[in-house]
């Protein structure tokens, strides 16, 4: 499994760390335009000080960079720079850079090591850990990829200081998710310190990041290829979220925002099917009610949507498989499971309706 290191500055002593993990000090550093501008000079300076040979590459800061075209261009840059199998790749950025960098590392010269240096809350707590790397195809997201575990994951929560608030809430969705699926005490901690974490206050931020990362790593370790149903529980709220993201054309809703709404739906579904009691439902909803969205987003991207249209879009991903939606549900706060049997459409539609009513009531209260 990958070694996860958390600290500030996490890059101090990088040369020694690479040596001790059998990594050559020959590194392709991949940024997106934002992380290059914000952190590029200081990271490259550290690499110089630590005696690294490096090549820097930058892609535009957008989801479209996770494409075959940009991978193809980067392969060319690497070949021209004489990068061979003895090199490795350091991905500095959010999930886009991490997924693209991991994809390139998994395929270049039949595979070179990848080191993840996540700079968004989502990447620190989720996408940089677990080795799923992919690019998108025009027919679907994350369809072309590999399982390629990073040698190292280097997490420095101080990088989050420059992250826009919308991105912080988006990453926070995954943090809360870990509490819901596997750790009741962590969920209470998040509930008690929600605004501290959003405000990036220490020690709350680091505890939230570290606990999330370790829950993800533990799940991945037990069920790497998602064969046992355990890794699937990381998709709590995601069945609804994928439909919402598709309807929002992958542009108007951040992934974490869709997951937040999806978790509200999944709580109602767990309750409706008799797994989650009313008290736990209310407690869960109170936490999810703390999330803020840009003005109009909830109304346009969820409340105004016909629940049948959302269900259709949730299903459209599955058309070529078995047309069966898979739901992760809660038995308790802190205990998730993958429901094997299929559920009546009407039950799913009711859960969506109740979630829409929840957000309508919330907007009246505010
Ligand atoms: N591999 C996995 O297991 C996994 C899991 C979840 C999501 N993902 C993927 O992750 C991607 C989303 O990742 P994301 O939410 O991190 O988005 P992102 O990579 O697009 O980053 C969001 C924005 O924040 C900017 N940014 C990054 N770090 C910053 C910093 N420190 N300060 C200021 N701005 C900064 C980026 O340039 C970008 O504009 C999606 O492509 C999704 O498919 C992968």
GROMACS .gro file of N, CA and C in nm, residues 15-138:
model
  372
   15UNK      N    1   1.426   1.454  -0.080
   15UNK     CA    2   1.530   1.370  -0.141
   15UNK      C    3   1.548   1.240  -0.063
   16UNK      N    4   1.563   1.256   0.068
   16UNK     CA    5   1.582   1.139   0.156
   16UNK      C    6   1.462   1.045   0.148
   17UNK      N    7   1.345   1.108   0.149
   17UNK     CA    8   1.221   1.028   0.145
   17UNK      C    9   1.215   0.945   0.016
   18UNK      N   10   1.248   1.008  -0.096
   18UNK     CA   11   1.249   0.935  -0.223
   18UNK      C   12   1.350   0.820  -0.217
   19UNK      N   13   1.470   0.850  -0.166
   19UNK     CA   14   1.571   0.745  -0.156
   19UNK      C   15   1.521   0.628  -0.074
   20UNK      N   16   1.460   0.660   0.039
   20UNK     CA   17   1.419   0.551   0.128
   20UNK      C   18   1.303   0.469   0.068
   21UNK      N   19   1.234   0.524  -0.031
   21UNK     CA   20   1.129   0.446  -0.097
   21UNK      C   21   1.173   0.392  -0.233
   22UNK      N   22   1.304   0.394  -0.255
   22UNK     CA   23   1.356   0.338  -0.381
   22UNK      C   24   1.318   0.418  -0.504
   23UNK      N   25   1.286   0.546  -0.484
   23UNK     CA   26   1.248   0.630  -0.598
   23UNK      C   27   1.367   0.713  -0.643
   24UNK      N   28   1.389   0.717  -0.776
   24UNK     CA   29   1.500   0.798  -0.827
   24UNK      C   30   1.465   0.946  -0.810
   25UNK      N   31   1.570   1.026  -0.798
   25UNK     CA   32   1.544   1.171  -0.789
   25UNK      C   33   1.537   1.230  -0.930
   26UNK      N   34   1.456   1.165  -1.013
   26UNK     CA   35   1.432   1.210  -1.150
   26UNK      C   36   1.280   1.212  -1.168
   27UNK      N   37   1.226   1.334  -1.170
   27UNK     CA   38   1.081   1.345  -1.153
   27UNK      C   39   1.017   1.436  -1.258
   28UNK      N   40   0.909   1.386  -1.317
   28UNK     CA   41   0.823   1.471  -1.400
   28UNK      C   42   0.722   1.533  -1.305
   29UNK      N   43   0.717   1.666  -1.298
   29UNK     CA   44   0.623   1.730  -1.206
   29UNK      C   45   0.506   1.783  -1.289
   30UNK      N   46   0.388   1.731  -1.258
   30UNK     CA   47   0.268   1.773  -1.333
   30UNK      C   48   0.185   1.867  -1.248
   31UNK      N   49   0.153   1.984  -1.305
   31UNK     CA   50   0.069   2.084  -1.239
   31UNK      C   51  -0.053   2.110  -1.326
   32UNK      N   52  -0.155   2.180  -1.269
   32UNK     CA   53  -0.247   2.251  -1.358
   32UNK      C   54  -0.210   2.399  -1.347
   33UNK      N   55  -0.274   2.482  -1.431
   33UNK     CA   56  -0.229   2.621  -1.438
   33UNK      C   57  -0.235   2.689  -1.301
   34UNK      N   58  -0.336   2.654  -1.221
   34UNK     CA   59  -0.347   2.718  -1.089
   34UNK      C   60  -0.240   2.671  -0.991
   35UNK      N   61  -0.219   2.540  -0.985
   35UNK     CA   62  -0.120   2.491  -0.887
   35UNK      C   63   0.022   2.529  -0.931
   36UNK      N   64   0.043   2.541  -1.064
   36UNK     CA   65   0.175   2.588  -1.111
   36UNK      C   66   0.199   2.730  -1.061
   37UNK      N   67   0.096   2.815  -1.078
   37UNK     CA   68   0.111   2.955  -1.041
   37UNK      C   69   0.129   2.971  -0.889
   38UNK      N   70   0.049   2.894  -0.814
   38UNK     CA   71   0.050   2.913  -0.667
   38UNK      C   72   0.170   2.845  -0.601
   39UNK      N   73   0.203   2.726  -0.644
   39UNK     CA   74   0.301   2.646  -0.569
   39UNK      C   75   0.419   2.599  -0.652
   40UNK      N   76   0.416   2.625  -0.784
   40UNK     CA   77   0.519   2.572  -0.873
   40UNK      C   78   0.659   2.616  -0.835
   41UNK      N   79   0.678   2.748  -0.822
   41UNK     CA   80   0.815   2.797  -0.797
   41UNK      C   81   0.872   2.736  -0.670
   42UNK      N   82   0.792   2.733  -0.564
   42UNK     CA   83   0.848   2.683  -0.437
   42UNK      C   84   0.875   2.532  -0.444
   43UNK      N   85   0.790   2.457  -0.513
   43UNK     CA   86   0.815   2.312  -0.522
   43UNK      C   87   0.939   2.285  -0.608
   44UNK      N   88   0.951   2.355  -0.720
   44UNK     CA   89   1.067   2.331  -0.808
   44UNK      C   90   1.196   2.375  -0.739
   45UNK      N   91   1.185   2.482  -0.657
   45UNK     CA   92   1.304   2.527  -0.583
   45UNK      C   93   1.346   2.418  -0.483
   46UNK      N   94   1.248   2.360  -0.415
   46UNK     CA   95   1.279   2.251  -0.322
   46UNK      C   96   1.346   2.136  -0.396
   47UNK      N   97   1.294   2.102  -0.514
   47UNK     CA   98   1.353   1.991  -0.590
   47UNK      C   99   1.498   2.023  -0.626
   48UNK      N  100   1.525   2.148  -0.663
   48UNK     CA  101   1.664   2.188  -0.692
   48UNK      C  102   1.750   2.170  -0.567
   49UNK      N  103   1.700   2.221  -0.455
   49UNK     CA  104   1.777   2.214  -0.330
   49UNK      C  105   1.805   2.069  -0.289
   50UNK      N  106   1.709   1.981  -0.324
   50UNK     CA  107   1.723   1.841  -0.283
   50UNK      C  108   1.797   1.759  -0.388
   51UNK      N  109   1.849   1.825  -0.491
   51UNK     CA  110   1.932   1.757  -0.590
   51UNK      C  111   1.854   1.673  -0.692
   52UNK      N  112   1.732   1.712  -0.720
   52UNK     CA  113   1.651   1.638  -0.818
   52UNK      C  114   1.681   1.684  -0.961
   53UNK      N  115   1.665   1.593  -1.055
   53UNK     CA  116   1.654   1.628  -1.195
   53UNK      C  117   1.504   1.631  -1.223
   54UNK      N  118   1.452   1.737  -1.283
   54UNK     CA  119   1.307   1.741  -1.303
   54UNK      C  120   1.268   1.799  -1.439
   55UNK      N  121   1.147   1.761  -1.480
   55UNK     CA  122   1.085   1.817  -1.600
   55UNK      C  123   0.949   1.864  -1.555
   56UNK      N  124   0.911   1.987  -1.589
   56UNK     CA  125   0.780   2.033  -1.546
   56UNK      C  126   0.681   2.036  -1.662
   57UNK      N  127   0.558   1.995  -1.631
   57UNK     CA  128   0.451   1.997  -1.731
   57UNK      C  129   0.327   2.059  -1.669
   58UNK      N  130   0.253   2.134  -1.749
   58UNK     CA  131   0.133   2.200  -1.695
   58UNK      C  132   0.016   2.180  -1.791
   59UNK      N  133  -0.102   2.151  -1.733
   59UNK     CA  134  -0.223   2.139  -1.815
   59UNK      C  135  -0.323   2.246  -1.770
   60UNK      N  136  -0.418   2.282  -1.856
   60UNK     CA  137  -0.521   2.377  -1.813
   60UNK      C  138  -0.598   2.324  -1.692
   61UNK      N  139  -0.641   2.418  -1.606
   61UNK     CA  140  -0.711   2.378  -1.483
   61UNK      C  141  -0.857   2.352  -1.514
   62UNK      N  142  -0.886   2.239  -1.576
   62UNK     CA  143  -1.026   2.202  -1.600
   62UNK      C  144  -1.040   2.051  -1.622
   63UNK      N  145  -1.162   2.006  -1.601
   63UNK     CA  146  -1.192   1.862  -1.614
   63UNK      C  147  -1.152   1.809  -1.752
   64UNK      N  148  -1.164   1.895  -1.855
   64UNK     CA  149  -1.133   1.852  -1.992
   64UNK      C  150  -0.986   1.810  -2.007
   65UNK      N  151  -0.902   1.846  -1.911
   65UNK     CA  152  -0.761   1.803  -1.919
   65UNK      C  153  -0.746   1.652  -1.895
   66UNK      N  154  -0.848   1.590  -1.837
   66UNK     CA  155  -0.843   1.444  -1.817
   66UNK      C  156  -0.885   1.377  -1.948
   67UNK      N  157  -0.809   1.403  -2.054
   67UNK     CA  158  -0.850   1.351  -2.184
   67UNK      C  159  -0.735   1.278  -2.251
   68UNK      N  160  -0.769   1.199  -2.351
   68UNK     CA  161  -0.665   1.129  -2.425
   68UNK      C  162  -0.576   1.228  -2.497
   69UNK      N  163  -0.636   1.336  -2.549
   69UNK     CA  164  -0.554   1.437  -2.620
   69UNK      C  165  -0.448   1.497  -2.531
   70UNK      N  166  -0.485   1.533  -2.408
   70UNK     CA  167  -0.382   1.596  -2.325
   70UNK      C  168  -0.280   1.490  -2.280
   71UNK      N  169  -0.323   1.367  -2.255
   71UNK     CA  170  -0.226   1.262  -2.219
   71UNK      C  171  -0.127   1.242  -2.335
   72UNK      N  172  -0.180   1.239  -2.457
   72UNK     CA  173  -0.097   1.216  -2.576
   72UNK      C  174   0.009   1.326  -2.591
   73UNK      N  175  -0.035   1.451  -2.566
   73UNK     CA  176   0.058   1.563  -2.574
   73UNK      C  177   0.167   1.549  -2.467
   74UNK      N  178   0.127   1.510  -2.346
   74UNK     CA  179   0.225   1.498  -2.237
   74UNK      C  180   0.323   1.383  -2.261
   75UNK      N  181   0.272   1.270  -2.318
   75UNK     CA  182   0.366   1.161  -2.352
   75UNK      C  183   0.475   1.218  -2.443
   76UNK      N  184   0.434   1.299  -2.541
   76UNK     CA  185   0.530   1.356  -2.638
   76UNK      C  186   0.633   1.443  -2.567
   77UNK      N  187   0.585   1.528  -2.475
   77UNK     CA  188   0.678   1.615  -2.399
   77UNK      C  189   0.778   1.530  -2.321
   78UNK      N  190   0.730   1.419  -2.267
   78UNK     CA  191   0.818   1.335  -2.184
   78UNK      C  192   0.921   1.261  -2.270
   79UNK      N  193   0.877   1.214  -2.387
   79UNK     CA  194   0.971   1.144  -2.477
   79UNK      C  195   1.080   1.243  -2.521
   80UNK      N  196   1.035   1.364  -2.559
   80UNK     CA  197   1.132   1.466  -2.603
   80UNK      C  198   1.232   1.501  -2.493
   81UNK      N  199   1.187   1.493  -2.368
   81UNK     CA  200   1.277   1.528  -2.257
   81UNK      C  201   1.359   1.407  -2.209
   82UNK      N  202   1.354   1.297  -2.288
   82UNK     CA  203   1.431   1.175  -2.254
   82UNK      C  204   1.391   1.112  -2.121
   83UNK      N  205   1.266   1.125  -2.086
   83UNK     CA  206   1.217   1.059  -1.964
   83UNK      C  207   1.201   0.910  -1.995
   84UNK      N  208   1.264   0.826  -1.915
   84UNK     CA  209   1.249   0.682  -1.938
   84UNK      C  210   1.197   0.613  -1.812
   85UNK      N  211   1.206   0.480  -1.810
   85UNK     CA  212   1.145   0.404  -1.700
   85UNK      C  213   1.208   0.432  -1.564
   86UNK      N  214   1.327   0.493  -1.564
   86UNK     CA  215   1.392   0.519  -1.435
   86UNK      C  216   1.334   0.642  -1.365
   87UNK      N  217   1.246   0.714  -1.434
   87UNK     CA  218   1.188   0.835  -1.375
   87UNK      C  219   1.059   0.802  -1.298
   88UNK      N  220   1.009   0.904  -1.231
   88UNK     CA  221   0.876   0.893  -1.170
   88UNK      C  222   0.800   1.021  -1.196
   89UNK      N  223   0.674   1.024  -1.152
   89UNK     CA  224   0.590   1.142  -1.179
   89UNK      C  225   0.527   1.191  -1.049
   90UNK      N  226   0.540   1.321  -1.027
   90UNK     CA  227   0.480   1.384  -0.909
   90UNK      C  228   0.362   1.469  -0.955
   91UNK      N  229   0.242   1.434  -0.908
   91UNK     CA  230   0.121   1.505  -0.951
   91UNK      C  231   0.081   1.607  -0.844
   92UNK      N  232   0.088   1.735  -0.879
   92UNK     CA  233   0.061   1.843  -0.783
   92UNK      C  234  -0.070   1.911  -0.820
   93UNK      N  235  -0.177   1.876  -0.752
   93UNK     CA  236  -0.304   1.940  -0.785
   93UNK      C  237  -0.422   1.867  -0.724
   94UNK      N  238  -0.540   1.899  -0.777
   94UNK     CA  239  -0.662   1.835  -0.732
   94UNK      C  240  -0.680   1.700  -0.802
   95UNK      N  241  -0.803   1.652  -0.800
   95UNK     CA  242  -0.832   1.521  -0.858
   95UNK      C  243  -0.805   1.514  -1.007
   96UNK      N  244  -0.817   1.627  -1.076
   96UNK     CA  245  -0.793   1.626  -1.220
   96UNK      C  246  -0.647   1.593  -1.249
   97UNK      N  247  -0.556   1.665  -1.184
   97UNK     CA  248  -0.413   1.641  -1.205
   97UNK      C  249  -0.374   1.503  -1.151
   98UNK      N  250  -0.430   1.465  -1.038
   98UNK     CA  251  -0.398   1.335  -0.978
   98UNK      C  252  -0.441   1.220  -1.068
   99UNK      N  253  -0.562   1.230  -1.123
   99UNK     CA  254  -0.612   1.122  -1.209
   99UNK      C  255  -0.535   1.117  -1.341
  100UNK      N  256  -0.511   1.235  -1.399
  100UNK     CA  257  -0.437   1.240  -1.526
  100UNK      C  258  -0.292   1.196  -1.506
  101UNK      N  259  -0.229   1.248  -1.401
  101UNK     CA  260  -0.090   1.212  -1.373
  101UNK      C  261  -0.077   1.063  -1.345
  102UNK      N  262  -0.170   1.008  -1.271
  102UNK     CA  263  -0.168   0.865  -1.241
  102UNK      C  264  -0.187   0.782  -1.366
  103UNK      N  265  -0.276   0.829  -1.454
  103UNK     CA  266  -0.302   0.759  -1.581
  103UNK      C  267  -0.175   0.757  -1.666
  104UNK      N  268  -0.109   0.871  -1.676
  104UNK     CA  269   0.013   0.879  -1.757
  104UNK      C  270   0.122   0.789  -1.696
  105UNK      N  271   0.136   0.799  -1.563
  105UNK     CA  272   0.239   0.717  -1.497
  105UNK      C  273   0.212   0.568  -1.516
  106UNK      N  274   0.085   0.530  -1.512
  106UNK     CA  275   0.052   0.388  -1.525
  106UNK      C  276   0.082   0.334  -1.664
  107UNK      N  277   0.080   0.422  -1.764
  107UNK     CA  278   0.094   0.375  -1.902
  107UNK      C  279   0.230   0.404  -1.964
  108UNK      N  280   0.298   0.509  -1.919
  108UNK     CA  281   0.423   0.550  -1.984
  108UNK      C  282   0.533   0.446  -1.960
  109UNK      N  283   0.597   0.402  -2.064
  109UNK     CA  284   0.701   0.297  -2.053
  109UNK      C  285   0.650   0.176  -1.975
  110UNK      N  286   0.526   0.142  -1.996
  110UNK     CA  287   0.456   0.032  -1.926
  110UNK      C  288   0.447   0.054  -1.775
  111UNK      N  289   0.463   0.179  -1.734
  111UNK     CA  290   0.439   0.209  -1.592
  111UNK      C  291   0.560   0.263  -1.519
  112UNK      N  292   0.548   0.385  -1.469
  112UNK     CA  293   0.651   0.443  -1.380
  112UNK      C  294   0.580   0.479  -1.249
  113UNK      N  295   0.658   0.494  -1.141
  113UNK     CA  296   0.591   0.525  -1.014
  113UNK      C  297   0.525   0.664  -1.015
  114UNK      N  298   0.414   0.674  -0.942
  114UNK     CA  299   0.350   0.805  -0.927
  114UNK      C  300   0.351   0.844  -0.779
  115UNK      N  301   0.375   0.971  -0.755
  115UNK     CA  302   0.369   1.027  -0.620
  115UNK      C  303   0.261   1.134  -0.624
  116UNK      N  304   0.168   1.127  -0.533
  116UNK     CA  305   0.058   1.224  -0.533
  116UNK      C  306   0.084   1.333  -0.430
  117UNK      N  307   0.071   1.458  -0.477
  117UNK     CA  308   0.078   1.571  -0.383
  117UNK      C  309  -0.053   1.650  -0.400
  118UNK      N  310  -0.158   1.604  -0.330
  118UNK     CA  311  -0.291   1.662  -0.350
  118UNK      C  312  -0.301   1.803  -0.292
  119UNK      N  313  -0.371   1.892  -0.364
  119UNK     CA  314  -0.382   2.030  -0.316
  119UNK      C  315  -0.526   2.077  -0.295
  120UNK      N  316  -0.624   1.989  -0.320
  120UNK     CA  317  -0.763   2.022  -0.284
  120UNK      C  318  -0.806   1.931  -0.169
  121UNK      N  319  -0.911   1.973  -0.098
  121UNK     CA  320  -0.959   1.889   0.013
  121UNK      C  321  -1.010   1.755  -0.041
  122UNK      N  322  -1.074   1.759  -0.158
  122UNK     CA  323  -1.123   1.635  -0.216
  122UNK      C  324  -1.008   1.541  -0.250
  123UNK      N  325  -0.901   1.596  -0.305
  123UNK     CA  326  -0.789   1.511  -0.344
  123UNK      C  327  -0.715   1.458  -0.222
  124UNK      N  328  -0.702   1.542  -0.116
  124UNK     CA  329  -0.631   1.497   0.005
  124UNK      C  330  -0.705   1.385   0.076
  125UNK      N  331  -0.837   1.387   0.067
  125UNK     CA  332  -0.915   1.291   0.145
  125UNK      C  333  -0.969   1.175   0.062
  126UNK      N  334  -0.959   1.187  -0.070
  126UNK     CA  335  -1.024   1.086  -0.152
  126UNK      C  336  -0.944   1.046  -0.275
  127UNK      N  337  -0.939   1.137  -0.375
  127UNK     CA  338  -0.892   1.092  -0.507
  127UNK      C  339  -0.745   1.053  -0.513
  128UNK      N  340  -0.661   1.109  -0.424
  128UNK     CA  341  -0.517   1.077  -0.433
  128UNK      C  342  -0.486   0.940  -0.372
  129UNK      N  343  -0.584   0.886  -0.300
  129UNK     CA  344  -0.561   0.761  -0.226
  129UNK      C  345  -0.638   0.648  -0.293
  130UNK      N  346  -0.575   0.535  -0.309
  130UNK     CA  347  -0.652   0.420  -0.355
  130UNK      C  348  -0.621   0.373  -0.494
  131UNK      N  349  -0.544   0.453  -0.571
  131UNK     CA  350  -0.489   0.402  -0.696
  131UNK      C  351  -0.583   0.397  -0.815
  132UNK      N  352  -0.706   0.450  -0.802
  132UNK     CA  353  -0.791   0.454  -0.922
  132UNK      C  354  -0.750   0.577  -1.002
  133UNK      N  355  -0.701   0.556  -1.124
  133UNK     CA  356  -0.659   0.669  -1.208
  133UNK      C  357  -0.726   0.654  -1.344
  134UNK      N  358  -0.767   0.767  -1.402
  134UNK     CA  359  -0.844   0.756  -1.526
  134UNK      C  360  -0.848   0.887  -1.602
  135UNK      N  361  -0.876   0.872  -1.732
  135UNK     CA  362  -0.915   0.988  -1.812
  135UNK      C  363  -1.059   0.967  -1.856
  136UNK      N  364  -1.118   1.075  -1.907
  136UNK     CA  365  -1.257   1.067  -1.952
  136UNK      C  366  -1.261   1.033  -2.102
  137UNK      N  367  -1.374   0.977  -2.144
  137UNK     CA  368  -1.402   0.955  -2.286
  137UNK      C  369  -1.524   1.042  -2.317
  138UNK      N  370  -1.535   1.089  -2.442
  138UNK     CA  371  -1.656   1.170  -2.472
  138UNK      C  372  -1.785   1.098  -2.435
   0.00000   0.00000   0.00000
